[in-house]
Protein backbone atom coordinates (compact mmCIF):
# COMPACT_ATOMS: atom_id res chain seq x y z
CA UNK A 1 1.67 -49.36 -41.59
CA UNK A 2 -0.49 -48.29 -38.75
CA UNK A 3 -0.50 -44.91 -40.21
CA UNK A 4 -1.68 -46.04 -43.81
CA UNK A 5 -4.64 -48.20 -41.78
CA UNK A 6 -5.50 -44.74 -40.67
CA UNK A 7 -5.62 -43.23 -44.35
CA UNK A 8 -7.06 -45.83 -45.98
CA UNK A 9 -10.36 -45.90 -43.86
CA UNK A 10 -10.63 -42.62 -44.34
CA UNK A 11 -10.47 -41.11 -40.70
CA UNK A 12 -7.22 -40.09 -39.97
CA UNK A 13 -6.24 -36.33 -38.67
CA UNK A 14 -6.59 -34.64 -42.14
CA UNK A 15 -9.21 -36.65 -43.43
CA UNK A 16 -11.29 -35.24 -40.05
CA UNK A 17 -9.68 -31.23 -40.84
CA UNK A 18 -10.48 -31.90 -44.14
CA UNK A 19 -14.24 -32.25 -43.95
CA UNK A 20 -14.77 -29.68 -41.31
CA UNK A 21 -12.87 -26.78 -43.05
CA UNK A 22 -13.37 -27.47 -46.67
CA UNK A 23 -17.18 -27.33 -46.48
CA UNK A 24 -16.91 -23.53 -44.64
CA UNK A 25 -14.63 -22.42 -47.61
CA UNK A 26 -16.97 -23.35 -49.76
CA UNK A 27 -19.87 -21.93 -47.89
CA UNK A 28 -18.25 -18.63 -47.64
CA UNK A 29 -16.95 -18.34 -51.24
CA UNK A 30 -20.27 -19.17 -52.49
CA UNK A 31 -21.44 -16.31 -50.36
CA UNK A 32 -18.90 -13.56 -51.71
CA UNK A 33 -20.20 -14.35 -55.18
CA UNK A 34 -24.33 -14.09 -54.23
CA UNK A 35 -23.11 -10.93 -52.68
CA UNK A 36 -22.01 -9.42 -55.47
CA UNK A 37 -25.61 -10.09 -57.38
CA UNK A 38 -27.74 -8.22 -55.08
CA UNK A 39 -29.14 -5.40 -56.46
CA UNK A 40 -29.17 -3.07 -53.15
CA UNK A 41 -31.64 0.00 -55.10
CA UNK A 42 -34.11 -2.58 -56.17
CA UNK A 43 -33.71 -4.46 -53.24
CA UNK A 44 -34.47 -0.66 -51.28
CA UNK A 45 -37.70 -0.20 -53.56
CA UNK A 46 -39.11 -3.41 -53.21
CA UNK A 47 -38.59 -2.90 -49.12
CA UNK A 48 -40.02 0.67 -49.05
CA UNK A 49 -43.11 -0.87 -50.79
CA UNK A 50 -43.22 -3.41 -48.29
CA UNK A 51 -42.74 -1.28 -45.14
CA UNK A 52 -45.43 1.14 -46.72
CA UNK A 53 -48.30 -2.32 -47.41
CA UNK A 54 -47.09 -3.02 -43.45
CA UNK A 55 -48.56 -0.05 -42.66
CA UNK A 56 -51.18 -0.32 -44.37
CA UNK A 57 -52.22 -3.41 -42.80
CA UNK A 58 -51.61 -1.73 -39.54
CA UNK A 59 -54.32 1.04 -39.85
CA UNK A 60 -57.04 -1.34 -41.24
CA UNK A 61 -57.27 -2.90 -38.24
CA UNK A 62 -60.32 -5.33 -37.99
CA UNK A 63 -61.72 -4.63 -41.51
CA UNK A 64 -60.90 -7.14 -43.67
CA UNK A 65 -57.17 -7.24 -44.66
CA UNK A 66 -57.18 -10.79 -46.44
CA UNK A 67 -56.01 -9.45 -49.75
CA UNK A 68 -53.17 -7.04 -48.07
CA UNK A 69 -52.03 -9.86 -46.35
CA UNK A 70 -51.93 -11.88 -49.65
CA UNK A 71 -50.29 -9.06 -51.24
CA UNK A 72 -47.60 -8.70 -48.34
CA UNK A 73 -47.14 -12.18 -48.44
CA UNK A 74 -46.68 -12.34 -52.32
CA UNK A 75 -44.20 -9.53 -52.70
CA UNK A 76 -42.30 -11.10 -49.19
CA UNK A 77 -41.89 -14.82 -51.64
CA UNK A 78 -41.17 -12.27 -54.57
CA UNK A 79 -37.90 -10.11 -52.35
CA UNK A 80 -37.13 -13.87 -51.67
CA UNK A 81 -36.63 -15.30 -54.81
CA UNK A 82 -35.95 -12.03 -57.07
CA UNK A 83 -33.03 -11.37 -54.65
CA UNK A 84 -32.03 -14.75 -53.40
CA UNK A 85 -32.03 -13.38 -49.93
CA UNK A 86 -31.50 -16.80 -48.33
CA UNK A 87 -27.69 -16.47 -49.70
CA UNK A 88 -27.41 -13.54 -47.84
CA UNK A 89 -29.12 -14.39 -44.68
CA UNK A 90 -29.27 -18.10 -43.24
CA UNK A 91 -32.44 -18.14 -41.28
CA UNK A 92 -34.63 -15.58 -43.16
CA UNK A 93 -36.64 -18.09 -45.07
CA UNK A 94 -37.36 -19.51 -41.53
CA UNK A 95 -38.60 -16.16 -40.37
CA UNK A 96 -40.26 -15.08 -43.63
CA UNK A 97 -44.41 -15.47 -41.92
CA UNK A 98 -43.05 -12.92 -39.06
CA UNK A 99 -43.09 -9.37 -41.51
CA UNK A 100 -41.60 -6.79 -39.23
CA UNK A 101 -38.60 -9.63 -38.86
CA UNK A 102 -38.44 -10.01 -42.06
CA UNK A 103 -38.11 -6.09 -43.05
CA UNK A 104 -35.22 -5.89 -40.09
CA UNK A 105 -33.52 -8.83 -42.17
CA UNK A 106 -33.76 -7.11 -45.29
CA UNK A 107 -32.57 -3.75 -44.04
CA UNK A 108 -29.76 -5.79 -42.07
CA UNK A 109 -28.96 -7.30 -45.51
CA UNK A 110 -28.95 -4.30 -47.25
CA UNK A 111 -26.74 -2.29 -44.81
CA UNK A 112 -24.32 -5.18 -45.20
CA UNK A 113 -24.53 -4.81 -49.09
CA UNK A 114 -24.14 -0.37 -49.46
C-alpha cells in the first residue's frame, strides 16, 4: 500500500526520473531535426554579408552610422528567424545586440552544421 500512496501522488522514484529525463529527450530530438533544416551555404552568405556591413561600420567611425547599424541589426533579426538559429544555439537570441558575438555564434553554428 505504502508504495501505491507513493504512485498515486505522483512523486515516487520514476515519477521524479521521469520528468527530469523525458524533457532532455525531447529537447535533444527536437534539436536533431532543426539541424537538419539549416541551410549551411545560405547561412555562409548571409554571414559574409554581415562580417563585411561589420566592417563597414568599423571604418566609419564617428560619421553617422545610424542606418548601418539599422541595416546590421535588420539582417542580424533576419539570420535569426530565416535560419531559426535559436534551435541551434541556446543563448544567441540573448547575445544577438553584441555583433562580433553574434558572428562567432553563427560561425560556431555553422562549423557544427558542415
Amino acid at each position: 500500500m505504502a508504495g501505491n500512496g507513493a504512485n498515486s501522488n505522483g512523486i515516487g522514484f520514476w515519477s521524479i526520473l521521469n520528468s527530469i529525463t523525458f524533457p532532455a529527450i525531447v529537447f535533444i530530438n527536437v534539436k536533431k531535426e532543426g539541424l537538419g533544416k539549416l541551410d549551411v551555404q545560405k547561412l555562409k552568405e548571409t554571414l559574409k554579408y554581415l562580417e563585411s556591413k561589420q566592417r563597414e561600420l568599423k571604418r566609419q567611425n564617428q560619421n553617422d552610422t545610424r542606418s548601418l547599424e539599422s541595416m546590421i541589426k535588420y539582417l542580424k533579426k533576419d539570420m535569426m528567424e530565416q535560419h531559426t538559429l535559436d534551435d541551434h544555439h541556446q543563448l544567441i537570441k540573448q547575445e544577438i545586440k553584441d555583433t562580433e558575438t553574434f558572428i562567432e555564434n553563427v560561425k560556431n553554428i555553422i562549423k557544427i552544421n558542415s
